[in-house]
Amino acid sequence: MTDVLTALLRHVRIETSLFGRIELGAPWGARVGRRDAVLLHHVLEGEMWLELDGRESHVDRGDLLLLPHGAPHCLRHRPGAPVADEERWMAPPRPGAQSVRRRLGGDGAMTVVLCAAMSLTGAGRSLLLRALPSVVLIDGGAGEPVPGLGRLLDGIRDEVRGRRPGAPVMAARFAELLLLQAIRAELERPAPPGSFRAALADARVARALDALYQAPERAWTVASLAREAGMSRSGFARAFREHVGEGPLRHLTRWRMELAKEELRDRPELALAEVASAVGYRDEAAFNVAFRREVGVPPGAYRAGRAARP
């Protein structure tokens, strides 16, 4: 799994949109709406309850809570406590600010939460998120749940308390490392059968995925990918579809188009023929047809549309 994860992370960029320290005095409750971001909460003091998809979970001091898909949820000082809508309790940060400090709620028991909202971009984003559940709760009660957690949190606290020039940016970088460690810790847990996570955990299928992600420009066939996996062609095709949910060549096409979108966004100096070659198409016309079928617009129009955005 490690090699596959490395290949995906090469094509993921983390952009921290907001980072903050929230002090909450009981009674308190907050409804958090859907975000197009990964949300991270670390309880520094006290405790809280998370409600997600109708289920409640206790989050204790030291626990790390990760919501990879930015799902709507509620946080409370105790189960069933009333919640306020987000706009009533979370004022927007100052324009351009990367960090916030808030004091909310009543005069009761205090809960202090370190929060971050991070946007992921890049060709590997959708596959990485697909490998993660709606919520990851890492228990901080037994030693150090994530390697280096103590040092990362010390770095964040030092930057927040010191308020030196550049502190929000430095704190955000520590938060990004914390996110990556949490993702790796989650992906090392047992995978549900038949899931994309199971494909990453299956050494043979993972070898084929790693080869496909690392060298998408190669003229892959089901047979050549099966050789990478060390399996028969039919056995590989069956195992790949069972774990990944689609055939190997369909998955290859989708990966190529994600890479092409990344190249078109980030490298405007490349000619379309160069983009096509980089993702495995010797014929620019064939690339145009495949891109339009997958994305909905021709590659030139996609590039022009992205360039026109502010």
JSON list of C-alpha atoms in Angstrom, two decimals, residues 35-266:
[
{"chain": "A", "resi": 35, "resn": "ARG", "atom": "CA", "xyz": [-17.51, 21.59, 3.35]},
{"chain": "A", "resi": 36, "resn": "ASP", "atom": "CA", "xyz": [-15.54, 20.98, 0.18]},
{"chain": "A", "resi": 37, "resn": "ALA", "atom": "CA", "xyz": [-12.54, 20.39, 2.43]},
{"chain": "A", "resi": 38, "resn": "VAL", "atom": "CA", "xyz": [-11.00, 17.92, 4.84]},
{"chain": "A", "resi": 39, "resn": "LEU", "atom": "CA", "xyz": [-11.87, 18.90, 8.42]},
{"chain": "A", "resi": 40, "resn": "LEU", "atom": "CA", "xyz": [-9.58, 18.12, 11.32]},
{"chain": "A", "resi": 41, "resn": "HIS", "atom": "CA", "xyz": [-10.38, 18.54, 15.04]},
{"chain": "A", "resi": 42, "resn": "HIS", "atom": "CA", "xyz": [-8.00, 17.77, 17.87]},
{"chain": "A", "resi": 43, "resn": "VAL", "atom": "CA", "xyz": [-9.29, 18.04, 21.45]},
{"chain": "A", "resi": 44, "resn": "LEU", "atom": "CA", "xyz": [-6.67, 19.81, 23.57]},
{"chain": "A", "resi": 45, "resn": "GLU", "atom": "CA", "xyz": [-8.78, 20.06, 26.74]},
{"chain": "A", "resi": 46, "resn": "GLY", "atom": "CA", "xyz": [-12.07, 18.60, 27.91]},
{"chain": "A", "resi": 47, "resn": "GLU", "atom": "CA", "xyz": [-14.31, 16.44, 25.73]},
{"chain": "A", "resi": 48, "resn": "MET", "atom": "CA", "xyz": [-17.10, 16.64, 23.16]},
{"chain": "A", "resi": 49, "resn": "TRP", "atom": "CA", "xyz": [-19.63, 14.54, 21.26]},
{"chain": "A", "resi": 50, "resn": "LEU", "atom": "CA", "xyz": [-19.79, 14.13, 17.49]},
{"chain": "A", "resi": 51, "resn": "GLU", "atom": "CA", "xyz": [-23.07, 13.38, 15.72]},
{"chain": "A", "resi": 52, "resn": "LEU", "atom": "CA", "xyz": [-22.68, 12.16, 12.14]},
{"chain": "A", "resi": 53, "resn": "ASP", "atom": "CA", "xyz": [-25.25, 10.29, 10.04]},
{"chain": "A", "resi": 54, "resn": "GLY", "atom": "CA", "xyz": [-27.49, 9.88, 13.09]},
{"chain": "A", "resi": 55, "resn": "ARG", "atom": "CA", "xyz": [-24.78, 8.26, 15.24]},
{"chain": "A", "resi": 56, "resn": "GLU", "atom": "CA", "xyz": [-23.03, 9.85, 18.22]},
{"chain": "A", "resi": 57, "resn": "SER", "atom": "CA", "xyz": [-19.39, 9.29, 19.18]},
{"chain": "A", "resi": 58, "resn": "HIS", "atom": "CA", "xyz": [-17.49, 10.46, 22.23]},
{"chain": "A", "resi": 59, "resn": "VAL", "atom": "CA", "xyz": [-14.32, 12.44, 21.46]},
{"chain": "A", "resi": 60, "resn": "ASP", "atom": "CA", "xyz": [-12.01, 12.71, 24.46]},
{"chain": "A", "resi": 61, "resn": "ARG", "atom": "CA", "xyz": [-8.98, 14.79, 25.29]},
{"chain": "A", "resi": 62, "resn": "GLY", "atom": "CA", "xyz": [-6.08, 13.91, 23.00]},
{"chain": "A", "resi": 63, "resn": "ASP", "atom": "CA", "xyz": [-8.30, 12.32, 20.34]},
{"chain": "A", "resi": 64, "resn": "LEU", "atom": "CA", "xyz": [-7.87, 13.27, 16.70]},
{"chain": "A", "resi": 65, "resn": "LEU", "atom": "CA", "xyz": [-11.03, 13.59, 14.60]},
{"chain": "A", "resi": 66, "resn": "LEU", "atom": "CA", "xyz": [-10.78, 13.65, 10.80]},
{"chain": "A", "resi": 67, "resn": "LEU", "atom": "CA", "xyz": [-13.70, 14.25, 8.42]},
{"chain": "A", "resi": 68, "resn": "PRO", "atom": "CA", "xyz": [-12.11, 13.60, 5.00]},
{"chain": "A", "resi": 69, "resn": "HIS", "atom": "CA", "xyz": [-15.22, 14.37, 2.96]},
{"chain": "A", "resi": 70, "resn": "GLY", "atom": "CA", "xyz": [-16.32, 17.47, 4.89]},
{"chain": "A", "resi": 71, "resn": "ALA", "atom": "CA", "xyz": [-19.62, 15.80, 5.81]},
{"chain": "A", "resi": 72, "resn": "PRO", "atom": "CA", "xyz": [-22.20, 17.86, 7.75]},
{"chain": "A", "resi": 73, "resn": "HIS", "atom": "CA", "xyz": [-22.11, 17.07, 11.46]},
{"chain": "A", "resi": 74, "resn": "CYS", "atom": "CA", "xyz": [-22.92, 18.37, 14.94]},
{"chain": "A", "resi": 75, "resn": "LEU", "atom": "CA", "xyz": [-20.58, 18.92, 17.89]},
{"chain": "A", "resi": 76, "resn": "ARG", "atom": "CA", "xyz": [-21.90, 19.17, 21.46]},
{"chain": "A", "resi": 77, "resn": "HIS", "atom": "CA", "xyz": [-20.77, 19.33, 25.06]},
{"chain": "A", "resi": 78, "resn": "ARG", "atom": "CA", "xyz": [-23.08, 16.37, 25.83]},
{"chain": "A", "resi": 79, "resn": "PRO", "atom": "CA", "xyz": [-25.32, 14.02, 23.80]},
{"chain": "A", "resi": 80, "resn": "GLY", "atom": "CA", "xyz": [-28.59, 15.58, 22.67]},
{"chain": "A", "resi": 81, "resn": "ALA", "atom": "CA", "xyz": [-27.66, 19.16, 23.63]},
{"chain": "A", "resi": 82, "resn": "PRO", "atom": "CA", "xyz": [-29.25, 21.89, 21.46]},
{"chain": "A", "resi": 83, "resn": "VAL", "atom": "CA", "xyz": [-27.14, 23.10, 18.55]},
{"chain": "A", "resi": 84, "resn": "ALA", "atom": "CA", "xyz": [-26.86, 26.51, 16.92]},
{"chain": "A", "resi": 85, "resn": "ASP", "atom": "CA", "xyz": [-26.57, 26.92, 13.17]},
{"chain": "A", "resi": 86, "resn": "GLU", "atom": "CA", "xyz": [-23.09, 27.73, 11.98]},
{"chain": "A", "resi": 87, "resn": "GLU", "atom": "CA", "xyz": [-23.77, 31.31, 10.95]},
{"chain": "A", "resi": 88, "resn": "ARG", "atom": "CA", "xyz": [-24.92, 32.12, 14.49]},
{"chain": "A", "resi": 89, "resn": "TRP", "atom": "CA", "xyz": [-21.81, 30.97, 16.30]},
{"chain": "A", "resi": 90, "resn": "MET", "atom": "CA", "xyz": [-18.93, 31.12, 13.78]},
{"chain": "A", "resi": 91, "resn": "ALA", "atom": "CA", "xyz": [-18.28, 34.62, 12.46]},
{"chain": "A", "resi": 92, "resn": "PRO", "atom": "CA", "xyz": [-16.24, 34.66, 9.24]},
{"chain": "A", "resi": 93, "resn": "PRO", "atom": "CA", "xyz": [-12.52, 35.39, 9.63]},
{"chain": "A", "resi": 94, "resn": "ARG", "atom": "CA", "xyz": [-11.03, 38.68, 8.52]},
{"chain": "A", "resi": 95, "resn": "PRO", "atom": "CA", "xyz": [-10.40, 38.83, 4.75]},
{"chain": "A", "resi": 96, "resn": "GLY", "atom": "CA", "xyz": [-7.13, 37.08, 3.95]},
{"chain": "A", "resi": 97, "resn": "ALA", "atom": "CA", "xyz": [-6.77, 35.63, 7.47]},
{"chain": "A", "resi": 98, "resn": "GLN", "atom": "CA", "xyz": [-5.59, 32.01, 7.77]},
{"chain": "A", "resi": 99, "resn": "SER", "atom": "CA", "xyz": [-6.19, 31.61, 11.50]},
{"chain": "A", "resi": 100, "resn": "VAL", "atom": "CA", "xyz": [-8.91, 32.40, 14.01]},
{"chain": "A", "resi": 101, "resn": "ARG", "atom": "CA", "xyz": [-9.35, 32.29, 17.78]},
{"chain": "A", "resi": 102, "resn": "ARG", "atom": "CA", "xyz": [-12.86, 31.96, 19.19]},
{"chain": "A", "resi": 103, "resn": "ARG", "atom": "CA", "xyz": [-14.47, 31.80, 22.66]},
{"chain": "A", "resi": 104, "resn": "LEU", "atom": "CA", "xyz": [-18.03, 30.45, 22.52]},
{"chain": "A", "resi": 105, "resn": "GLY", "atom": "CA", "xyz": [-20.73, 29.00, 24.75]},
{"chain": "A", "resi": 106, "resn": "GLY", "atom": "CA", "xyz": [-21.41, 29.43, 28.47]},
{"chain": "A", "resi": 107, "resn": "ASP", "atom": "CA", "xyz": [-19.49, 29.46, 31.74]},
{"chain": "A", "resi": 108, "resn": "GLY", "atom": "CA", "xyz": [-19.42, 25.70, 32.31]},
{"chain": "A", "resi": 109, "resn": "ALA", "atom": "CA", "xyz": [-16.79, 23.03, 31.71]},
{"chain": "A", "resi": 110, "resn": "MET", "atom": "CA", "xyz": [-14.33, 24.07, 29.05]},
{"chain": "A", "resi": 111, "resn": "THR", "atom": "CA", "xyz": [-13.47, 22.21, 25.86]},
{"chain": "A", "resi": 112, "resn": "VAL", "atom": "CA", "xyz": [-10.60, 23.50, 23.69]},
{"chain": "A", "resi": 113, "resn": "VAL", "atom": "CA", "xyz": [-10.37, 22.26, 20.13]},
{"chain": "A", "resi": 114, "resn": "LEU", "atom": "CA", "xyz": [-7.67, 22.78, 17.54]},
{"chain": "A", "resi": 115, "resn": "CYS", "atom": "CA", "xyz": [-9.39, 22.94, 14.13]},
{"chain": "A", "resi": 116, "resn": "ALA", "atom": "CA", "xyz": [-8.26, 23.03, 10.52]},
{"chain": "A", "resi": 117, "resn": "ALA", "atom": "CA", "xyz": [-10.06, 23.01, 7.17]},
{"chain": "A", "resi": 118, "resn": "MET", "atom": "CA", "xyz": [-7.87, 21.90, 4.29]},
{"chain": "A", "resi": 119, "resn": "SER", "atom": "CA", "xyz": [-8.73, 21.79, 0.61]},
{"chain": "A", "resi": 120, "resn": "LEU", "atom": "CA", "xyz": [-7.21, 19.00, -1.47]},
{"chain": "A", "resi": 121, "resn": "THR", "atom": "CA", "xyz": [-6.53, 19.44, -5.18]},
{"chain": "A", "resi": 122, "resn": "GLY", "atom": "CA", "xyz": [-4.74, 17.45, -7.85]},
{"chain": "A", "resi": 123, "resn": "ALA", "atom": "CA", "xyz": [-5.23, 14.28, -9.87]},
{"chain": "A", "resi": 124, "resn": "GLY", "atom": "CA", "xyz": [-4.90, 11.98, -6.84]},
{"chain": "A", "resi": 125, "resn": "ARG", "atom": "CA", "xyz": [-7.54, 13.75, -4.74]},
{"chain": "A", "resi": 126, "resn": "SER", "atom": "CA", "xyz": [-10.60, 11.68, -5.63]},
{"chain": "A", "resi": 127, "resn": "LEU", "atom": "CA", "xyz": [-8.80, 8.34, -5.27]},
{"chain": "A", "resi": 128, "resn": "LEU", "atom": "CA", "xyz": [-7.24, 9.30, -1.95]},
{"chain": "A", "resi": 129, "resn": "LEU", "atom": "CA", "xyz": [-10.61, 10.42, -0.57]},
{"chain": "A", "resi": 130, "resn": "ARG", "atom": "CA", "xyz": [-12.24, 7.27, -1.93]},
{"chain": "A", "resi": 131, "resn": "ALA", "atom": "CA", "xyz": [-9.90, 5.24, 0.28]},
{"chain": "A", "resi": 132, "resn": "LEU", "atom": "CA", "xyz": [-11.06, 7.08, 3.42]},
{"chain": "A", "resi": 133, "resn": "PRO", "atom": "CA", "xyz": [-14.33, 6.72, 5.38]},
{"chain": "A", "resi": 134, "resn": "SER", "atom": "CA", "xyz": [-16.64, 9.62, 6.27]},
{"chain": "A", "resi": 135, "resn": "VAL", "atom": "CA", "xyz": [-15.05, 9.92, 9.71]},
{"chain": "A", "resi": 136, "resn": "VAL", "atom": "CA", "xyz": [-11.72, 8.85, 11.22]},
{"chain": "A", "resi": 137, "resn": "LEU", "atom": "CA", "xyz": [-11.42, 8.90, 15.02]},
{"chain": "A", "resi": 138, "resn": "ILE", "atom": "CA", "xyz": [-7.93, 8.21, 16.31]},
{"chain": "A", "resi": 139, "resn": "ASP", "atom": "CA", "xyz": [-7.79, 7.44, 20.03]},
{"chain": "A", "resi": 140, "resn": "GLY", "atom": "CA", "xyz": [-5.30, 9.63, 21.84]},
{"chain": "A", "resi": 141, "resn": "GLY", "atom": "CA", "xyz": [-5.68, 7.83, 25.16]},
{"chain": "A", "resi": 142, "resn": "ALA", "atom": "CA", "xyz": [-3.15, 5.06, 24.53]},
{"chain": "A", "resi": 143, "resn": "GLY", "atom": "CA", "xyz": [0.25, 6.57, 23.92]},
{"chain": "A", "resi": 144, "resn": "GLU", "atom": "CA", "xyz": [0.80, 8.50, 20.71]},
{"chain": "A", "resi": 145, "resn": "PRO", "atom": "CA", "xyz": [-1.91, 7.51, 18.18]},
{"chain": "A", "resi": 146, "resn": "VAL", "atom": "CA", "xyz": [-0.09, 9.13, 15.27]},
{"chain": "A", "resi": 147, "resn": "PRO", "atom": "CA", "xyz": [3.74, 9.05, 15.05]},
{"chain": "A", "resi": 148, "resn": "GLY", "atom": "CA", "xyz": [5.17, 12.48, 15.80]},
{"chain": "A", "resi": 149, "resn": "LEU", "atom": "CA", "xyz": [1.80, 13.81, 17.00]},
{"chain": "A", "resi": 150, "resn": "GLY", "atom": "CA", "xyz": [3.30, 15.40, 20.12]},
{"chain": "A", "resi": 151, "resn": "ARG", "atom": "CA", "xyz": [5.97, 17.26, 18.18]},
{"chain": "A", "resi": 152, "resn": "LEU", "atom": "CA", "xyz": [3.50, 18.46, 15.55]},
{"chain": "A", "resi": 153, "resn": "LEU", "atom": "CA", "xyz": [1.08, 19.74, 18.19]},
{"chain": "A", "resi": 154, "resn": "ASP", "atom": "CA", "xyz": [3.91, 21.42, 20.10]},
{"chain": "A", "resi": 155, "resn": "GLY", "atom": "CA", "xyz": [4.85, 23.21, 16.89]},
{"chain": "A", "resi": 156, "resn": "ILE", "atom": "CA", "xyz": [1.27, 24.35, 16.33]},
{"chain": "A", "resi": 157, "resn": "ARG", "atom": "CA", "xyz": [0.90, 25.55, 19.93]},
{"chain": "A", "resi": 158, "resn": "ASP", "atom": "CA", "xyz": [4.19, 27.44, 19.82]},
{"chain": "A", "resi": 159, "resn": "GLU", "atom": "CA", "xyz": [3.16, 29.26, 16.65]},
{"chain": "A", "resi": 160, "resn": "VAL", "atom": "CA", "xyz": [-0.33, 30.07, 17.94]},
{"chain": "A", "resi": 161, "resn": "ARG", "atom": "CA", "xyz": [0.88, 31.31, 21.33]},
{"chain": "A", "resi": 162, "resn": "GLY", "atom": "CA", "xyz": [3.92, 33.19, 20.04]},
{"chain": "A", "resi": 163, "resn": "ARG", "atom": "CA", "xyz": [2.03, 35.19, 17.42]},
{"chain": "A", "resi": 164, "resn": "ARG", "atom": "CA", "xyz": [5.28, 35.90, 15.62]},
{"chain": "A", "resi": 165, "resn": "PRO", "atom": "CA", "xyz": [5.37, 37.07, 12.00]},
{"chain": "A", "resi": 166, "resn": "GLY", "atom": "CA", "xyz": [4.31, 34.24, 9.72]},
{"chain": "A", "resi": 167, "resn": "ALA", "atom": "CA", "xyz": [2.81, 32.21, 12.60]},
{"chain": "A", "resi": 168, "resn": "PRO", "atom": "CA", "xyz": [-0.46, 31.34, 10.80]},
{"chain": "A", "resi": 169, "resn": "VAL", "atom": "CA", "xyz": [1.46, 29.96, 7.81]},
{"chain": "A", "resi": 170, "resn": "MET", "atom": "CA", "xyz": [3.82, 27.94, 10.01]},
{"chain": "A", "resi": 171, "resn": "ALA", "atom": "CA", "xyz": [0.93, 26.55, 12.08]},
{"chain": "A", "resi": 172, "resn": "ALA", "atom": "CA", "xyz": [-0.87, 25.59, 8.87]},
{"chain": "A", "resi": 173, "resn": "ARG", "atom": "CA", "xyz": [2.16, 23.64, 7.64]},
{"chain": "A", "resi": 174, "resn": "PHE", "atom": "CA", "xyz": [2.27, 21.68, 10.89]},
{"chain": "A", "resi": 175, "resn": "ALA", "atom": "CA", "xyz": [-1.47, 20.98, 10.47]},
{"chain": "A", "resi": 176, "resn": "GLU", "atom": "CA", "xyz": [-0.84, 19.64, 6.96]},
{"chain": "A", "resi": 177, "resn": "LEU", "atom": "CA", "xyz": [1.76, 17.19, 8.29]},
{"chain": "A", "resi": 178, "resn": "LEU", "atom": "CA", "xyz": [-0.71, 16.18, 10.99]},
{"chain": "A", "resi": 179, "resn": "LEU", "atom": "CA", "xyz": [-3.31, 15.48, 8.30]},
{"chain": "A", "resi": 180, "resn": "LEU", "atom": "CA", "xyz": [-0.91, 13.32, 6.29]},
{"chain": "A", "resi": 181, "resn": "GLN", "atom": "CA", "xyz": [0.04, 11.31, 9.38]},
{"chain": "A", "resi": 182, "resn": "ALA", "atom": "CA", "xyz": [-3.63, 10.79, 10.25]},
{"chain": "A", "resi": 183, "resn": "ILE", "atom": "CA", "xyz": [-4.39, 9.60, 6.71]},
{"chain": "A", "resi": 184, "resn": "ARG", "atom": "CA", "xyz": [-1.49, 7.16, 6.79]},
{"chain": "A", "resi": 185, "resn": "ALA", "atom": "CA", "xyz": [-2.56, 5.83, 10.21]},
{"chain": "A", "resi": 186, "resn": "GLU", "atom": "CA", "xyz": [-6.10, 5.25, 8.93]},
{"chain": "A", "resi": 187, "resn": "LEU", "atom": "CA", "xyz": [-4.96, 3.50, 5.75]},
{"chain": "A", "resi": 188, "resn": "GLU", "atom": "CA", "xyz": [-2.87, 1.11, 7.85]},
{"chain": "A", "resi": 189, "resn": "ARG", "atom": "CA", "xyz": [-6.02, -0.18, 9.55]},
{"chain": "A", "resi": 190, "resn": "PRO", "atom": "CA", "xyz": [-7.77, -3.34, 8.22]},
{"chain": "A", "resi": 191, "resn": "ALA", "atom": "CA", "xyz": [-9.74, -2.63, 5.04]},
{"chain": "A", "resi": 192, "resn": "PRO", "atom": "CA", "xyz": [-13.44, -3.52, 4.57]},
{"chain": "A", "resi": 193, "resn": "PRO", "atom": "CA", "xyz": [-13.79, -6.42, 2.08]},
{"chain": "A", "resi": 194, "resn": "GLY", "atom": "CA", "xyz": [-14.56, -5.36, -1.48]},
{"chain": "A", "resi": 195, "resn": "SER", "atom": "CA", "xyz": [-13.55, -1.73, -0.92]},
{"chain": "A", "resi": 196, "resn": "PHE", "atom": "CA", "xyz": [-10.98, 0.39, -2.73]},
{"chain": "A", "resi": 197, "resn": "ARG", "atom": "CA", "xyz": [-9.01, 0.26, 0.52]},
{"chain": "A", "resi": 198, "resn": "ALA", "atom": "CA", "xyz": [-8.93, -3.52, 0.11]},
{"chain": "A", "resi": 199, "resn": "ALA", "atom": "CA", "xyz": [-7.36, -3.04, -3.33]},
{"chain": "A", "resi": 200, "resn": "LEU", "atom": "CA", "xyz": [-4.56, -1.02, -1.72]},
{"chain": "A", "resi": 201, "resn": "ALA", "atom": "CA", "xyz": [-4.11, -3.75, 0.91]},
{"chain": "A", "resi": 202, "resn": "ASP", "atom": "CA", "xyz": [-4.06, -6.58, -1.64]},
{"chain": "A", "resi": 203, "resn": "ALA", "atom": "CA", "xyz": [-0.36, -6.86, -2.52]},
{"chain": "A", "resi": 204, "resn": "ARG", "atom": "CA", "xyz": [-0.99, -8.17, -6.04]},
{"chain": "A", "resi": 205, "resn": "VAL", "atom": "CA", "xyz": [-3.64, -5.64, -7.10]},
{"chain": "A", "resi": 206, "resn": "ALA", "atom": "CA", "xyz": [-1.65, -2.89, -5.39]},
{"chain": "A", "resi": 207, "resn": "ARG", "atom": "CA", "xyz": [1.40, -3.72, -7.51]},
{"chain": "A", "resi": 208, "resn": "ALA", "atom": "CA", "xyz": [-0.66, -3.21, -10.66]},
{"chain": "A", "resi": 209, "resn": "LEU", "atom": "CA", "xyz": [-2.16, 0.02, -9.35]},
{"chain": "A", "resi": 210, "resn": "ASP", "atom": "CA", "xyz": [1.27, 1.32, -8.42]},
{"chain": "A", "resi": 211, "resn": "ALA", "atom": "CA", "xyz": [2.60, 0.56, -11.90]},
{"chain": "A", "resi": 212, "resn": "LEU", "atom": "CA", "xyz": [-0.45, 2.17, -13.52]},
{"chain": "A", "resi": 213, "resn": "TYR", "atom": "CA", "xyz": [-0.23, 5.32, -11.39]},
{"chain": "A", "resi": 214, "resn": "GLN", "atom": "CA", "xyz": [3.54, 5.65, -11.74]},
{"chain": "A", "resi": 215, "resn": "ALA", "atom": "CA", "xyz": [3.68, 5.18, -15.54]},
{"chain": "A", "resi": 216, "resn": "PRO", "atom": "CA", "xyz": [0.30, 6.08, -17.07]},
{"chain": "A", "resi": 217, "resn": "GLU", "atom": "CA", "xyz": [1.98, 6.84, -20.41]},
{"chain": "A", "resi": 218, "resn": "ARG", "atom": "CA", "xyz": [2.79, 3.16, -21.03]},
{"chain": "A", "resi": 219, "resn": "ALA", "atom": "CA", "xyz": [0.64, 1.19, -23.46]},
{"chain": "A", "resi": 220, "resn": "TRP", "atom": "CA", "xyz": [-0.90, -0.92, -20.71]},
{"chain": "A", "resi": 221, "resn": "THR", "atom": "CA", "xyz": [-3.10, -3.91, -21.43]},
{"chain": "A", "resi": 222, "resn": "VAL", "atom": "CA", "xyz": [-4.96, -6.16, -19.03]},
{"chain": "A", "resi": 223, "resn": "ALA", "atom": "CA", "xyz": [-2.31, -8.83, -19.71]},
{"chain": "A", "resi": 224, "resn": "SER", "atom": "CA", "xyz": [0.64, -6.54, -18.96]},
{"chain": "A", "resi": 225, "resn": "LEU", "atom": "CA", "xyz": [-0.99, -5.27, -15.75]},
{"chain": "A", "resi": 226, "resn": "ALA", "atom": "CA", "xyz": [-1.70, -8.87, -14.75]},
{"chain": "A", "resi": 227, "resn": "ARG", "atom": "CA", "xyz": [2.02, -9.62, -15.17]},
{"chain": "A", "resi": 228, "resn": "GLU", "atom": "CA", "xyz": [2.82, -6.72, -12.83]},
{"chain": "A", "resi": 229, "resn": "ALA", "atom": "CA", "xyz": [0.43, -8.27, -10.32]},
{"chain": "A", "resi": 230, "resn": "GLY", "atom": "CA", "xyz": [1.86, -11.77, -10.80]},
{"chain": "A", "resi": 231, "resn": "MET", "atom": "CA", "xyz": [-1.58, -13.18, -11.65]},
{"chain": "A", "resi": 232, "resn": "SER", "atom": "CA", "xyz": [-3.35, -14.80, -14.56]},
{"chain": "A", "resi": 233, "resn": "ARG", "atom": "CA", "xyz": [-5.16, -12.38, -16.87]},
{"chain": "A", "resi": 234, "resn": "SER", "atom": "CA", "xyz": [-8.64, -13.61, -15.92]},
{"chain": "A", "resi": 235, "resn": "GLY", "atom": "CA", "xyz": [-7.90, -13.80, -12.19]},
{"chain": "A", "resi": 236, "resn": "PHE", "atom": "CA", "xyz": [-6.42, -10.32, -12.18]},
{"chain": "A", "resi": 237, "resn": "ALA", "atom": "CA", "xyz": [-9.33, -8.79, -14.12]},
{"chain": "A", "resi": 238, "resn": "ARG", "atom": "CA", "xyz": [-11.79, -10.38, -11.71]},
{"chain": "A", "resi": 239, "resn": "ALA", "atom": "CA", "xyz": [-9.91, -9.29, -8.56]},
{"chain": "A", "resi": 240, "resn": "PHE", "atom": "CA", "xyz": [-9.35, -5.77, -9.90]},
{"chain": "A", "resi": 241, "resn": "ARG", "atom": "CA", "xyz": [-13.03, -5.25, -10.74]},
{"chain": "A", "resi": 242, "resn": "GLU", "atom": "CA", "xyz": [-14.10, -6.67, -7.37]},
{"chain": "A", "resi": 243, "resn": "HIS", "atom": "CA", "xyz": [-11.86, -4.29, -5.41]},
{"chain": "A", "resi": 244, "resn": "VAL", "atom": "CA", "xyz": [-11.80, -1.18, -7.60]},
{"chain": "A", "resi": 245, "resn": "GLY", "atom": "CA", "xyz": [-15.34, -1.33, -8.97]},
{"chain": "A", "resi": 246, "resn": "GLU", "atom": "CA", "xyz": [-14.35, -1.08, -12.64]},
{"chain": "A", "resi": 247, "resn": "GLY", "atom": "CA", "xyz": [-12.06, -2.77, -15.13]},
{"chain": "A", "resi": 248, "resn": "PRO", "atom": "CA", "xyz": [-8.31, -2.03, -15.29]},
{"chain": "A", "resi": 249, "resn": "LEU", "atom": "CA", "xyz": [-8.42, -0.17, -18.62]},
{"chain": "A", "resi": 250, "resn": "ARG", "atom": "CA", "xyz": [-11.41, 1.91, -17.58]},
{"chain": "A", "resi": 251, "resn": "HIS", "atom": "CA", "xyz": [-9.54, 2.85, -14.40]},
{"chain": "A", "resi": 252, "resn": "LEU", "atom": "CA", "xyz": [-6.45, 3.69, -16.45]},
{"chain": "A", "resi": 253, "resn": "THR", "atom": "CA", "xyz": [-8.47, 6.03, -18.68]},
{"chain": "A", "resi": 254, "resn": "ARG", "atom": "CA", "xyz": [-9.96, 7.85, -15.70]},
{"chain": "A", "resi": 255, "resn": "TRP", "atom": "CA", "xyz": [-6.51, 8.27, -14.13]},
{"chain": "A", "resi": 256, "resn": "ARG", "atom": "CA", "xyz": [-5.06, 9.57, -17.39]},
{"chain": "A", "resi": 257, "resn": "MET", "atom": "CA", "xyz": [-7.82, 12.17, -17.66]},
{"chain": "A", "resi": 258, "resn": "GLU", "atom": "CA", "xyz": [-7.26, 13.35, -14.08]},
{"chain": "A", "resi": 259, "resn": "LEU", "atom": "CA", "xyz": [-3.56, 13.76, -14.86]},
{"chain": "A", "resi": 260, "resn": "ALA", "atom": "CA", "xyz": [-4.41, 15.57, -18.09]},
{"chain": "A", "resi": 261, "resn": "LYS", "atom": "CA", "xyz": [-6.63, 18.02, -16.22]},
{"chain": "A", "resi": 262, "resn": "GLU", "atom": "CA", "xyz": [-3.79, 18.63, -13.78]},
{"chain": "A", "resi": 263, "resn": "GLU", "atom": "CA", "xyz": [-1.35, 19.33, -16.63]},
{"chain": "A", "resi": 264, "resn": "LEU", "atom": "CA", "xyz": [-3.82, 21.62, -18.41]},
{"chain": "A", "resi": 265, "resn": "ARG", "atom": "CA", "xyz": [-4.40, 23.60, -15.20]},
{"chain": "A", "resi": 266, "resn": "ASP", "atom": "CA", "xyz": [-0.83, 23.85, -13.99]}
]
